[in-house]
Amino acid sequence: MKKQLAGLSLTLLVFAATVVGQSQPPVELETLLTRAGAYITRFATAFANVVAEERYLQQASGRQTMSGAGRGAVVPGITGQQRRELVSDFLLVRLGGDDMWVPFRDVFEVDGRPVREREERLTRLLLSPTGQTLDQARLILEESARYNIGNVERTINMPLLALGFLEVVQQRRFRYTLGKEDGRAGSGIWVVNYTEQARPTFVRTPDGKNLFATGRFWIEAASGRVVKTELVFQDDVLRASVTTSFRTDERFHVDVPFEMVEDYLLSRSREHIAGRASYGDRKSTHLNSSHGYIS
């Protein structure tokens, strides 16, 4: 049976956190997190309903789901390699009337072959947001997830998931510590480490087991701008990591995702899954009643 991971929706607000007993650093953690929270609020406003084209290469090696073996079956003693390339629409949808942003991907091409008309479902979803928009987005997300390869059935492979840990209602669920300044990431960029503390956790197994998130943020001290996120989950079966890098797009006045790198290792079968996604061709969804999205 496939290992299953499911991420929760993203809500973006502002909160300040403190660390007790830390020596006086060059930059205060409380200030850094407060600025990051405010920045993420601006990010969500600027990036909501922006459609980016995602090109996503996945590769798996080791004992895997083999053709004809049945859904999720592992064939003992058989080693194989898989490769898949997905092209999708990726966007952050703001639900009408709620301060909630939901990220999702909608796959329209698999290994060079179209699997649907590109704009039809996206247009309907954005032109007519209703109370069912979240349910529709989840259905599309689940449908797109079935194209993932390997024995990890997942929806955590989203470039914006870790940003949710910096929002006001979520920061209290985590313990943060200040790392070092990372000049390789840019001037004034500081590393902030985090560990999830609260239950239930953001990500859980199908049987309800909590998976505690750990990782790092790279944050510009002066502005709170987030230039990189790292997200890690680990238990006795699986180690999973998702790392997203951001860079400035002057059209939106925030740093937007340009690359996501994922890595999964199943300890029992030694199966390894790796993925790399890039983002481009971003379009703002300025909608009208007779057309789809336009740039």
PDB file of N, CA and C in Angstrom, residues 7-98:
ATOM      1  N   GLY A   7      -1.357  17.532   2.680  1.00  0.00           N
ATOM      2  CA  GLY A   7      -1.179  18.839   3.285  1.00  0.00           C
ATOM      3  C   GLY A   7      -2.506  19.536   3.489  1.00  0.00           C
ATOM      4  N   LEU A   8      -2.557  20.455   4.455  1.00  0.00           N
ATOM      5  CA  LEU A   8      -3.769  21.202   4.723  1.00  0.00           C
ATOM      6  C   LEU A   8      -3.769  22.502   3.934  1.00  0.00           C
ATOM      7  N   SER A   9      -4.899  23.213   3.986  1.00  0.00           N
ATOM      8  CA  SER A   9      -5.027  24.464   3.263  1.00  0.00           C
ATOM      9  C   SER A   9      -4.146  25.536   3.881  1.00  0.00           C
ATOM     10  N   LEU A  10      -3.916  26.589   3.123  1.00  0.00           N
ATOM     11  CA  LEU A  10      -3.037  27.668   3.516  1.00  0.00           C
ATOM     12  C   LEU A  10      -3.860  28.883   3.889  1.00  0.00           C
ATOM     13  N   THR A  11      -3.676  29.421   5.129  1.00  0.00           N
ATOM     14  CA  THR A  11      -4.319  30.654   5.542  1.00  0.00           C
ATOM     15  C   THR A  11      -3.206  31.591   5.959  1.00  0.00           C
ATOM     16  N   LEU A  12      -3.197  32.824   5.501  1.00  0.00           N
ATOM     17  CA  LEU A  12      -2.041  33.670   5.686  1.00  0.00           C
ATOM     18  C   LEU A  12      -2.389  34.929   6.473  1.00  0.00           C
ATOM     19  N   LEU A  13      -1.826  35.054   7.695  1.00  0.00           N
ATOM     20  CA  LEU A  13      -2.057  36.206   8.540  1.00  0.00           C
ATOM     21  C   LEU A  13      -0.734  36.619   9.188  1.00  0.00           C
ATOM     22  N   VAL A  14      -0.782  37.353  10.338  1.00  0.00           N
ATOM     23  CA  VAL A  14       0.433  37.877  10.947  1.00  0.00           C
ATOM     24  C   VAL A  14       0.485  37.519  12.425  1.00  0.00           C
ATOM     25  N   PHE A  15       1.664  37.137  12.935  1.00  0.00           N
ATOM     26  CA  PHE A  15       1.817  36.802  14.345  1.00  0.00           C
ATOM     27  C   PHE A  15       3.256  37.056  14.739  1.00  0.00           C
ATOM     28  N   ALA A  16       3.518  37.367  16.029  1.00  0.00           N
ATOM     29  CA  ALA A  16       4.871  37.570  16.523  1.00  0.00           C
ATOM     30  C   ALA A  16       5.207  36.468  17.507  1.00  0.00           C
ATOM     31  N   ALA A  17       6.379  35.869  17.377  1.00  0.00           N
ATOM     32  CA  ALA A  17       6.812  34.808  18.279  1.00  0.00           C
ATOM     33  C   ALA A  17       8.107  35.195  18.953  1.00  0.00           C
ATOM     34  N   THR A  18       8.391  34.616  20.128  1.00  0.00           N
ATOM     35  CA  THR A  18       9.592  34.935  20.879  1.00  0.00           C
ATOM     36  C   THR A  18      10.324  33.662  21.245  1.00  0.00           C
ATOM     37  N   VAL A  19      11.600  33.790  21.519  1.00  0.00           N
ATOM     38  CA  VAL A  19      12.407  32.703  22.030  1.00  0.00           C
ATOM     39  C   VAL A  19      13.005  33.148  23.344  1.00  0.00           C
ATOM     40  N   VAL A  20      12.801  32.368  24.394  1.00  0.00           N
ATOM     41  CA  VAL A  20      13.235  32.734  25.731  1.00  0.00           C
ATOM     42  C   VAL A  20      14.643  32.204  25.972  1.00  0.00           C
ATOM     43  N   GLY A  21      15.458  33.013  26.634  1.00  0.00           N
ATOM     44  CA  GLY A  21      16.764  32.541  27.059  1.00  0.00           C
ATOM     45  C   GLY A  21      17.831  32.577  25.985  1.00  0.00           C
ATOM     46  N   GLN A  22      17.590  33.240  24.878  1.00  0.00           N
ATOM     47  CA  GLN A  22      18.585  33.312  23.811  1.00  0.00           C
ATOM     48  C   GLN A  22      19.454  34.540  24.036  1.00  0.00           C
ATOM     49  N   SER A  23      20.741  34.423  23.771  1.00  0.00           N
ATOM     50  CA  SER A  23      21.637  35.564  23.906  1.00  0.00           C
ATOM     51  C   SER A  23      21.275  36.620  22.879  1.00  0.00           C
ATOM     52  N   GLN A  24      21.681  37.854  23.150  1.00  0.00           N
ATOM     53  CA  GLN A  24      21.307  38.966  22.296  1.00  0.00           C
ATOM     54  C   GLN A  24      21.930  38.814  20.911  1.00  0.00           C
ATOM     55  N   PRO A  25      21.136  38.500  19.867  1.00  0.00           N
ATOM     56  CA  PRO A  25      21.693  38.295  18.527  1.00  0.00           C
ATOM     57  C   PRO A  25      21.729  39.612  17.747  1.00  0.00           C
ATOM     58  N   PRO A  26      22.411  39.630  16.610  1.00  0.00           N
ATOM     59  CA  PRO A  26      22.421  40.840  15.778  1.00  0.00           C
ATOM     60  C   PRO A  26      21.020  41.214  15.301  1.00  0.00           C
ATOM     61  N   VAL A  27      20.158  40.235  15.124  1.00  0.00           N
ATOM     62  CA  VAL A  27      18.776  40.501  14.751  1.00  0.00           C
ATOM     63  C   VAL A  27      17.886  39.717  15.712  1.00  0.00           C
ATOM     64  N   GLU A  28      16.800  40.355  16.183  1.00  0.00           N
ATOM     65  CA  GLU A  28      15.900  39.710  17.123  1.00  0.00           C
ATOM     66  C   GLU A  28      14.955  38.761  16.390  1.00  0.00           C
ATOM     67  N   LEU A  29      14.799  37.552  16.921  1.00  0.00           N
ATOM     68  CA  LEU A  29      13.918  36.577  16.300  1.00  0.00           C
ATOM     69  C   LEU A  29      12.480  37.079  16.261  1.00  0.00           C
ATOM     70  N   GLU A  30      12.025  37.707  17.337  1.00  0.00           N
ATOM     71  CA  GLU A  30      10.650  38.211  17.382  1.00  0.00           C
ATOM     72  C   GLU A  30      10.396  39.210  16.259  1.00  0.00           C
ATOM     73  N   THR A  31      11.357  40.112  16.053  1.00  0.00           N
ATOM     74  CA  THR A  31      11.222  41.099  14.985  1.00  0.00           C
ATOM     75  C   THR A  31      11.229  40.428  13.623  1.00  0.00           C
ATOM     76  N   LEU A  32      12.103  39.464  13.458  1.00  0.00           N
ATOM     77  CA  LEU A  32      12.219  38.764  12.177  1.00  0.00           C
ATOM     78  C   LEU A  32      10.916  38.055  11.817  1.00  0.00           C
ATOM     79  N   LEU A  33      10.304  37.368  12.787  1.00  0.00           N
ATOM     80  CA  LEU A  33       9.072  36.644  12.524  1.00  0.00           C
ATOM     81  C   LEU A  33       7.894  37.592  12.305  1.00  0.00           C
ATOM     82  N   THR A  34       7.870  38.689  13.020  1.00  0.00           N
ATOM     83  CA  THR A  34       6.804  39.668  12.812  1.00  0.00           C
ATOM     84  C   THR A  34       6.863  40.233  11.396  1.00  0.00           C
ATOM     85  N   ARG A  35       8.069  40.576  10.937  1.00  0.00           N
ATOM     86  CA  ARG A  35       8.225  41.110   9.582  1.00  0.00           C
ATOM     87  C   ARG A  35       7.907  40.041   8.534  1.00  0.00           C
ATOM     88  N   ALA A  36       8.303  38.806   8.806  1.00  0.00           N
ATOM     89  CA  ALA A  36       7.996  37.725   7.867  1.00  0.00           C
ATOM     90  C   ALA A  36       6.493  37.507   7.772  1.00  0.00           C
ATOM     91  N   GLY A  37       5.786  37.552   8.904  1.00  0.00           N
ATOM     92  CA  GLY A  37       4.346  37.391   8.877  1.00  0.00           C
ATOM     93  C   GLY A  37       3.663  38.470   8.060  1.00  0.00           C
ATOM     94  N   ALA A  38       4.112  39.714   8.241  1.00  0.00           N
ATOM     95  CA  ALA A  38       3.536  40.814   7.460  1.00  0.00           C
ATOM     96  C   ALA A  38       3.848  40.651   5.981  1.00  0.00           C
ATOM     97  N   TYR A  39       5.062  40.198   5.679  1.00  0.00           N
ATOM     98  CA  TYR A  39       5.433  39.988   4.280  1.00  0.00           C
ATOM     99  C   TYR A  39       4.561  38.921   3.638  1.00  0.00           C
ATOM    100  N   ILE A  40       4.279  37.842   4.363  1.00  0.00           N
ATOM    101  CA  ILE A  40       3.483  36.757   3.788  1.00  0.00           C
ATOM    102  C   ILE A  40       2.059  37.215   3.515  1.00  0.00           C
ATOM    103  N   THR A  41       1.543  38.100   4.351  1.00  0.00           N
ATOM    104  CA  THR A  41       0.227  38.672   4.068  1.00  0.00           C
ATOM    105  C   THR A  41       0.257  39.417   2.732  1.00  0.00           C
ATOM    106  N   ARG A  42       1.324  40.188   2.509  1.00  0.00           N
ATOM    107  CA  ARG A  42       1.463  40.894   1.228  1.00  0.00           C
ATOM    108  C   ARG A  42       1.645  39.909   0.087  1.00  0.00           C
ATOM    109  N   PHE A  43       2.409  38.864   0.335  1.00  0.00           N
ATOM    110  CA  PHE A  43       2.627  37.850  -0.697  1.00  0.00           C
ATOM    111  C   PHE A  43       1.305  37.235  -1.136  1.00  0.00           C
ATOM    112  N   ALA A  44       0.484  36.839  -0.172  1.00  0.00           N
ATOM    113  CA  ALA A  44      -0.773  36.177  -0.506  1.00  0.00           C
ATOM    114  C   ALA A  44      -1.687  37.099  -1.297  1.00  0.00           C
ATOM    115  N   THR A  45      -1.714  38.366  -0.926  1.00  0.00           N
ATOM    116  CA  THR A  45      -2.546  39.323  -1.651  1.00  0.00           C
ATOM    117  C   THR A  45      -2.043  39.505  -3.079  1.00  0.00           C
ATOM    118  N   ALA A  46      -0.717  39.583  -3.238  1.00  0.00           N
ATOM    119  CA  ALA A  46      -0.137  39.826  -4.563  1.00  0.00           C
ATOM    120  C   ALA A  46      -0.191  38.599  -5.452  1.00  0.00           C
ATOM    121  N   PHE A  47      -0.028  37.412  -4.860  1.00  0.00           N
ATOM    122  CA  PHE A  47       0.114  36.195  -5.663  1.00  0.00           C
ATOM    123  C   PHE A  47      -1.186  35.412  -5.803  1.00  0.00           C
ATOM    124  N   ALA A  48      -2.217  35.793  -5.050  1.00  0.00           N
ATOM    125  CA  ALA A  48      -3.500  35.102  -5.170  1.00  0.00           C
ATOM    126  C   ALA A  48      -4.031  35.253  -6.590  1.00  0.00           C
ATOM    127  N   ASN A  49      -4.510  34.160  -7.151  1.00  0.00           N
ATOM    128  CA  ASN A  49      -5.081  34.139  -8.499  1.00  0.00           C
ATOM    129  C   ASN A  49      -4.075  34.493  -9.584  1.00  0.00           C
ATOM    130  N   VAL A  50      -2.799  34.215  -9.310  1.00  0.00           N
ATOM    131  CA  VAL A  50      -1.760  34.279 -10.341  1.00  0.00           C
ATOM    132  C   VAL A  50      -1.501  32.858 -10.815  1.00  0.00           C
ATOM    133  N   VAL A  51      -1.647  32.632 -12.103  1.00  0.00           N
ATOM    134  CA  VAL A  51      -1.427  31.303 -12.673  1.00  0.00           C
ATOM    135  C   VAL A  51       0.011  31.214 -13.172  1.00  0.00           C
ATOM    136  N   ALA A  52       0.741  30.219 -12.685  1.00  0.00           N
ATOM    137  CA  ALA A  52       2.100  29.966 -13.154  1.00  0.00           C
ATOM    138  C   ALA A  52       2.138  28.611 -13.853  1.00  0.00           C
ATOM    139  N   GLU A  53       2.917  28.527 -14.903  1.00  0.00           N
ATOM    140  CA  GLU A  53       3.111  27.233 -15.552  1.00  0.00           C
ATOM    141  C   GLU A  53       4.203  26.473 -14.808  1.00  0.00           C
ATOM    142  N   GLU A  54       3.864  25.281 -14.369  1.00  0.00           N
ATOM    143  CA  GLU A  54       4.802  24.437 -13.630  1.00  0.00           C
ATOM    144  C   GLU A  54       5.281  23.301 -14.524  1.00  0.00           C
ATOM    145  N   ARG A  55       6.597  23.172 -14.658  1.00  0.00           N
ATOM    146  CA  ARG A  55       7.204  22.039 -15.364  1.00  0.00           C
ATOM    147  C   ARG A  55       7.939  21.205 -14.321  1.00  0.00           C
ATOM    148  N   TYR A  56       7.535  19.954 -14.206  1.00  0.00           N
ATOM    149  CA  TYR A  56       7.828  19.152 -13.019  1.00  0.00           C
ATOM    150  C   TYR A  56       8.328  17.779 -13.447  1.00  0.00           C
ATOM    151  N   LEU A  57       9.612  17.509 -13.194  1.00  0.00           N
ATOM    152  CA  LEU A  57      10.212  16.224 -13.534  1.00  0.00           C
ATOM    153  C   LEU A  57      10.354  15.379 -12.275  1.00  0.00           C
ATOM    154  N   GLN A  58       9.815  14.156 -12.299  1.00  0.00           N
ATOM    155  CA  GLN A  58       9.930  13.217 -11.192  1.00  0.00           C
ATOM    156  C   GLN A  58      10.690  11.970 -11.654  1.00  0.00           C
ATOM    157  N   GLN A  59      11.535  11.439 -10.769  1.00  0.00           N
ATOM    158  CA  GLN A  59      12.273  10.212 -11.055  1.00  0.00           C
ATOM    159  C   GLN A  59      12.265   9.329  -9.816  1.00  0.00           C
ATOM    160  N   ALA A  60      12.103   8.016 -10.018  1.00  0.00           N
ATOM    161  CA  ALA A  60      12.067   7.064  -8.917  1.00  0.00           C
ATOM    162  C   ALA A  60      12.950   5.882  -9.255  1.00  0.00           C
ATOM    163  N   SER A  61      13.618   5.341  -8.242  1.00  0.00           N
ATOM    164  CA  SER A  61      14.463   4.160  -8.431  1.00  0.00           C
ATOM    165  C   SER A  61      14.347   3.265  -7.212  1.00  0.00           C
ATOM    166  N   GLY A  62      14.609   1.971  -7.407  1.00  0.00           N
ATOM    167  CA  GLY A  62      14.470   0.993  -6.338  1.00  0.00           C
ATOM    168  C   GLY A  62      13.249   0.131  -6.566  1.00  0.00           C
ATOM    169  N   ARG A  63      12.767  -0.537  -5.531  1.00  0.00           N
ATOM    170  CA  ARG A  63      11.544  -1.325  -5.640  1.00  0.00           C
ATOM    171  C   ARG A  63      10.360  -0.392  -5.792  1.00  0.00           C
ATOM    172  N   GLN A  64       9.575  -0.608  -6.823  1.00  0.00           N
ATOM    173  CA  GLN A  64       8.535   0.344  -7.155  1.00  0.00           C
ATOM    174  C   GLN A  64       7.260  -0.343  -7.578  1.00  0.00           C
ATOM    175  N   THR A  65       6.266   0.521  -7.790  1.00  0.00           N
ATOM    176  CA  THR A  65       5.053   0.067  -8.452  1.00  0.00           C
ATOM    177  C   THR A  65       5.410  -0.261  -9.901  1.00  0.00           C
ATOM    178  N   MET A  66       5.228  -1.515 -10.303  1.00  0.00           N
ATOM    179  CA  MET A  66       5.580  -1.923 -11.653  1.00  0.00           C
ATOM    180  C   MET A  66       4.323  -2.123 -12.485  1.00  0.00           C
ATOM    181  N   SER A  67       4.447  -1.967 -13.767  1.00  0.00           N
ATOM    182  CA  SER A  67       3.314  -2.122 -14.666  1.00  0.00           C
ATOM    183  C   SER A  67       2.680  -3.497 -14.507  1.00  0.00           C
ATOM    184  N   GLY A  68       1.340  -3.513 -14.290  1.00  0.00           N
ATOM    185  CA  GLY A  68       0.616  -4.766 -14.161  1.00  0.00           C
ATOM    186  C   GLY A  68       0.599  -5.344 -12.767  1.00  0.00           C
ATOM    187  N   ALA A  69       1.267  -4.674 -11.801  1.00  0.00           N
ATOM    188  CA  ALA A  69       1.342  -5.211 -10.449  1.00  0.00           C
ATOM    189  C   ALA A  69       0.178  -4.786  -9.589  1.00  0.00           C
ATOM    190  N   GLY A  70      -0.659  -3.881 -10.080  1.00  0.00           N
ATOM    191  CA  GLY A  70      -1.763  -3.379  -9.276  1.00  0.00           C
ATOM    192  C   GLY A  70      -1.399  -2.062  -8.629  1.00  0.00           C
ATOM    193  N   ARG A  71      -2.395  -1.264  -8.303  1.00  0.00           N
ATOM    194  CA  ARG A  71      -2.169   0.077  -7.762  1.00  0.00           C
ATOM    195  C   ARG A  71      -1.436  -0.002  -6.423  1.00  0.00           C
ATOM    196  N   GLY A  72      -0.272   0.647  -6.366  1.00  0.00           N
ATOM    197  CA  GLY A  72       0.460   0.746  -5.127  1.00  0.00           C
ATOM    198  C   GLY A  72       1.230  -0.506  -4.739  1.00  0.00           C
ATOM    199  N   ALA A  73       1.262  -1.539  -5.580  1.00  0.00           N
ATOM    200  CA  ALA A  73       1.921  -2.787  -5.202  1.00  0.00           C
ATOM    201  C   ALA A  73       3.429  -2.682  -5.384  1.00  0.00           C
ATOM    202  N   VAL A  74       4.168  -3.273  -4.463  1.00  0.00           N
ATOM    203  CA  VAL A  74       5.618  -3.356  -4.573  1.00  0.00           C
ATOM    204  C   VAL A  74       5.980  -4.786  -4.929  1.00  0.00           C
ATOM    205  N   VAL A  75       6.771  -4.975  -5.966  1.00  0.00           N
ATOM    206  CA  VAL A  75       7.156  -6.314  -6.411  1.00  0.00           C
ATOM    207  C   VAL A  75       8.469  -6.682  -5.739  1.00  0.00           C
ATOM    208  N   PRO A  76       8.487  -7.657  -4.812  1.00  0.00           N
ATOM    209  CA  PRO A  76       9.714  -8.009  -4.092  1.00  0.00           C
ATOM    210  C   PRO A  76      10.822  -8.432  -5.042  1.00  0.00           C
ATOM    211  N   GLY A  77      12.023  -7.895  -4.767  1.00  0.00           N
ATOM    212  CA  GLY A  77      13.186  -8.333  -5.522  1.00  0.00           C
ATOM    213  C   GLY A  77      13.326  -7.707  -6.885  1.00  0.00           C
ATOM    214  N   ILE A  78      12.370  -6.870  -7.298  1.00  0.00           N
ATOM    215  CA  ILE A  78      12.447  -6.255  -8.626  1.00  0.00           C
ATOM    216  C   ILE A  78      12.844  -4.792  -8.460  1.00  0.00           C
ATOM    217  N   THR A  79      13.881  -4.412  -9.143  1.00  0.00           N
ATOM    218  CA  THR A  79      14.348  -3.033  -9.106  1.00  0.00           C
ATOM    219  C   THR A  79      14.070  -2.395 -10.450  1.00  0.00           C
ATOM    220  N   GLY A  80      13.582  -1.185 -10.399  1.00  0.00           N
ATOM    221  CA  GLY A  80      13.266  -0.502 -11.642  1.00  0.00           C
ATOM    222  C   GLY A  80      13.494   0.983 -11.525  1.00  0.00           C
ATOM    223  N   GLN A  81      13.320   1.679 -12.611  1.00  0.00           N
ATOM    224  CA  GLN A  81      13.434   3.125 -12.640  1.00  0.00           C
ATOM    225  C   GLN A  81      12.236   3.682 -13.387  1.00  0.00           C
ATOM    226  N   GLN A  82      11.742   4.805 -12.897  1.00  0.00           N
ATOM    227  CA  GLN A  82      10.634   5.493 -13.537  1.00  0.00           C
ATOM    228  C   GLN A  82      10.992   6.960 -13.732  1.00  0.00           C
ATOM    229  N   ARG A  83      10.393   7.539 -14.732  1.00  0.00           N
ATOM    230  CA  ARG A  83      10.584   8.958 -15.005  1.00  0.00           C
ATOM    231  C   ARG A  83       9.274   9.514 -15.508  1.00  0.00           C
ATOM    232  N   ARG A  84       8.889  10.688 -15.023  1.00  0.00           N
ATOM    233  CA  ARG A  84       7.654  11.315 -15.492  1.00  0.00           C
ATOM    234  C   ARG A  84       7.824  12.827 -15.499  1.00  0.00           C
ATOM    235  N   GLU A  85       7.282  13.439 -16.550  1.00  0.00           N
ATOM    236  CA  GLU A  85       7.322  14.899 -16.658  1.00  0.00           C
ATOM    237  C   GLU A  85       5.894  15.426 -16.750  1.00  0.00           C
ATOM    238  N   LEU A  86       5.547  16.321 -15.824  1.00  0.00           N
ATOM    239  CA  LEU A  86       4.226  16.918 -15.771  1.00  0.00           C
ATOM    240  C   LEU A  86       4.307  18.397 -16.119  1.00  0.00           C
ATOM    241  N   VAL A  87       3.306  18.874 -16.826  1.00  0.00           N
ATOM    242  CA  VAL A  87       3.146  20.308 -17.050  1.00  0.00           C
ATOM    243  C   VAL A  87       1.772  20.681 -16.516  1.00  0.00           C
ATOM    244  N   SER A  88       1.732  21.685 -15.651  1.00  0.00           N
ATOM    245  CA  SER A  88       0.505  22.002 -14.923  1.00  0.00           C
ATOM    246  C   SER A  88       0.313  23.500 -14.802  1.00  0.00           C
ATOM    247  N   ASP A  89      -0.922  23.884 -14.498  1.00  0.00           N
ATOM    248  CA  ASP A  89      -1.206  25.221 -13.998  1.00  0.00           C
ATOM    249  C   ASP A  89      -1.084  25.163 -12.484  1.00  0.00           C
ATOM    250  N   PHE A  90      -0.306  26.081 -11.912  1.00  0.00           N
ATOM    251  CA  PHE A  90      -0.210  26.181 -10.456  1.00  0.00           C
ATOM    252  C   PHE A  90      -0.709  27.561 -10.053  1.00  0.00           C
ATOM    253  N   LEU A  91      -1.546  27.605  -9.028  1.00  0.00           N
ATOM    254  CA  LEU A  91      -2.056  28.890  -8.584  1.00  0.00           C
ATOM    255  C   LEU A  91      -2.483  28.845  -7.128  1.00  0.00           C
ATOM    256  N   LEU A  92      -2.640  30.036  -6.577  1.00  0.00           N
ATOM    257  CA  LEU A  92      -3.098  30.239  -5.205  1.00  0.00           C
ATOM    258  C   LEU A  92      -4.443  30.929  -5.309  1.00  0.00           C
ATOM    259  N   VAL A  93      -5.505  30.230  -4.895  1.00  0.00           N
ATOM    260  CA  VAL A  93      -6.866  30.747  -5.027  1.00  0.00           C
ATOM    261  C   VAL A  93      -7.342  31.296  -3.695  1.00  0.00           C
ATOM    262  N   ARG A  94      -7.834  32.510  -3.692  1.00  0.00           N
ATOM    263  CA  ARG A  94      -8.440  33.075  -2.496  1.00  0.00           C
ATOM    264  C   ARG A  94      -9.927  32.762  -2.515  1.00  0.00           C
ATOM    265  N   LEU A  95     -10.411  32.175  -1.429  1.00  0.00           N
ATOM    266  CA  LEU A  95     -11.819  31.828  -1.346  1.00  0.00           C
ATOM    267  C   LEU A  95     -12.633  33.071  -1.030  1.00  0.00           C
ATOM    268  N   GLY A  96     -13.723  33.268  -1.754  1.00  0.00           N
ATOM    269  CA  GLY A  96     -14.569  34.441  -1.570  1.00  0.00           C
ATOM    270  C   GLY A  96     -15.114  34.525  -0.167  1.00  0.00           C
ATOM    271  N   GLY A  97     -14.942  35.707   0.452  1.00  0.00           N
ATOM    272  CA  GLY A  97     -15.496  35.946   1.771  1.00  0.00           C
ATOM    273  C   GLY A  97     -14.652  35.413   2.910  1.00  0.00           C
ATOM    274  N   ASP A  98     -13.562  34.706   2.617  1.00  0.00           N
ATOM    275  CA  ASP A  98     -12.720  34.145   3.666  1.00  0.00           C
ATOM    276  C   ASP A  98     -11.289  34.609   3.471  1.00  0.00           C
TER     277      ASP A  98
END
